[in-house]
PDB file of C-alpha atoms in Angstrom:
ATOM      1  CA  MET A   1      16.125 -41.990  62.673  1.00  0.00           C
ATOM      2  CA  ALA A   2      17.661 -42.003  59.198  1.00  0.00           C
ATOM      3  CA  VAL A   3      17.860 -38.927  57.026  1.00  0.00           C
ATOM      4  CA  PRO A   4      16.388 -39.504  53.541  1.00  0.00           C
ATOM      5  CA  THR A   5      18.600 -38.688  50.555  1.00  0.00           C
ATOM      6  CA  ILE A   6      17.633 -37.932  46.963  1.00  0.00           C
ATOM      7  CA  LEU A   7      20.068 -38.479  44.093  1.00  0.00           C
ATOM      8  CA  PHE A   8      19.718 -37.820  40.356  1.00  0.00           C
ATOM      9  CA  TYR A   9      22.305 -39.477  38.100  1.00  0.00           C
ATOM     10  CA  PRO A  10      22.795 -40.557  34.486  1.00  0.00           C
ATOM     11  CA  ASN A  11      23.137 -44.352  34.427  1.00  0.00           C
ATOM     12  CA  LYS A  12      25.793 -44.980  31.779  1.00  0.00           C
ATOM     13  CA  GLU A  13      25.371 -48.735  32.155  1.00  0.00           C
ATOM     14  CA  LYS A  14      21.818 -48.472  30.744  1.00  0.00           C
ATOM     15  CA  LEU A  15      22.823 -46.831  27.452  1.00  0.00           C
ATOM     16  CA  SER A  16      20.079 -47.467  24.890  1.00  0.00           C
ATOM     17  CA  LYS A  17      21.382 -49.280  21.827  1.00  0.00           C
ATOM     18  CA  LYS A  18      18.394 -48.107  19.799  1.00  0.00           C
ATOM     19  CA  THR A  19      18.506 -44.362  20.539  1.00  0.00           C
ATOM     20  CA  ASN A  20      22.095 -44.089  21.889  1.00  0.00           C
ATOM     21  CA  LEU A  21      20.893 -42.054  24.886  1.00  0.00           C
ATOM     22  CA  ILE A  22      21.732 -42.378  28.588  1.00  0.00           C
ATOM     23  CA  PRO A  23      18.681 -42.301  30.917  1.00  0.00           C
ATOM     24  CA  ILE A  24      18.648 -40.268  34.111  1.00  0.00           C
ATOM     25  CA  TYR A  25      17.626 -42.121  37.261  1.00  0.00           C
ATOM     26  CA  LEU A  26      16.260 -40.917  40.584  1.00  0.00           C
ATOM     27  CA  ARG A  27      17.318 -42.761  43.743  1.00  0.00           C
ATOM     28  CA  ILE A  28      15.587 -42.138  47.085  1.00  0.00           C
ATOM     29  CA  ARG A  29      17.155 -43.739  50.135  1.00  0.00           C
ATOM     30  CA  ASN A  30      15.882 -43.729  53.708  1.00  0.00           C
ATOM     31  CA  GLY A  31      18.106 -45.858  55.900  1.00  0.00           C
ATOM     32  CA  ALA A  32      18.199 -49.365  54.410  1.00  0.00           C
ATOM     33  CA  VAL A  33      15.189 -48.765  52.116  1.00  0.00           C
ATOM     34  CA  LYS A  34      16.143 -47.766  48.568  1.00  0.00           C
ATOM     35  CA  THR A  35      13.950 -46.953  45.564  1.00  0.00           C
ATOM     36  CA  GLU A  36      15.141 -46.220  42.021  1.00  0.00           C
ATOM     37  CA  VAL A  37      13.054 -44.818  39.167  1.00  0.00           C
ATOM     38  CA  LYS A  38      14.019 -44.169  35.546  1.00  0.00           C
ATOM     39  CA  LEU A  39      12.930 -40.671  34.561  1.00  0.00           C
ATOM     40  CA  GLN A  40      11.768 -39.537  31.135  1.00  0.00           C
ATOM     41  CA  ALA A  41      14.954 -37.495  30.747  1.00  0.00           C
ATOM     42  CA  PHE A  42      17.978 -38.526  28.710  1.00  0.00           C
ATOM     43  CA  VAL A  43      21.459 -37.215  27.981  1.00  0.00           C
ATOM     44  CA  THR A  44      23.595 -37.853  24.934  1.00  0.00           C
ATOM     45  CA  PRO A  45      26.861 -39.663  25.646  1.00  0.00           C
ATOM     46  CA  ALA A  46      28.974 -37.495  23.352  1.00  0.00           C
ATOM     47  CA  ASP A  47      27.821 -34.019  24.393  1.00  0.00           C
ATOM     48  CA  GLU A  48      25.849 -33.781  27.603  1.00  0.00           C
ATOM     49  CA  ALA A  49      27.209 -36.658  29.713  1.00  0.00           C
ATOM     50  CA  ALA A  50      30.553 -34.880  30.056  1.00  0.00           C
ATOM     51  CA  TYR A  51      28.775 -31.814  31.488  1.00  0.00           C
ATOM     52  CA  TRP A  52      26.966 -33.694  34.295  1.00  0.00           C
ATOM     53  CA  ASN A  53      27.884 -32.256  37.711  1.00  0.00           C
ATOM     54  CA  SER A  54      27.336 -34.968  40.323  1.00  0.00           C
ATOM     55  CA  ARG A  55      27.613 -32.542  43.240  1.00  0.00           C
ATOM     56  CA  ILE A  56      24.701 -30.355  42.153  1.00  0.00           C
ATOM     57  CA  GLN A  57      23.026 -33.140  40.091  1.00  0.00           C
ATOM     58  CA  TRP A  58      22.595 -30.879  37.096  1.00  0.00           C
ATOM     59  CA  LEU A  59      24.055 -30.320  33.632  1.00  0.00           C
ATOM     60  CA  VAL A  60      26.403 -27.338  33.671  1.00  0.00           C
ATOM     61  CA  LYS A  61      25.937 -26.851  29.920  1.00  0.00           C
ATOM     62  CA  PRO A  62      23.390 -24.059  29.332  1.00  0.00           C
ATOM     63  CA  HIS A  63      20.177 -24.497  27.341  1.00  0.00           C
ATOM     64  CA  THR A  64      19.751 -28.263  27.592  1.00  0.00           C
ATOM     65  CA  ASN A  65      16.401 -30.035  27.561  1.00  0.00           C
ATOM     66  CA  VAL A  66      17.208 -31.999  30.708  1.00  0.00           C
ATOM     67  CA  ASN A  67      17.635 -28.848  32.797  1.00  0.00           C
ATOM     68  CA  LEU A  68      14.365 -27.446  31.490  1.00  0.00           C
ATOM     69  CA  GLN A  69      12.304 -30.539  32.421  1.00  0.00           C
TER      70      GLN A  69
END
C-alpha cells in the first residue's frame, strides 16, 4: 500500500506575464496516481520566491499573505 504525499510549491514555469506573479500549486500523490491543483495563492518573483523553504513548504519571510491564507 502506497503512502500518500502532499506537496506545496511555487511553479516558476507558470509565471503570469500579466500580473508577474508565481502561482503556488498543490500536488497530491498516492502511488502512481497524481493530482495537481493551482491554488489562489501567489508569490512575487523578486521578493517572496527567494524565501520559499521547500522542506517545510512555507515562506520563511514573516508577515506574508501566502502564509496567512
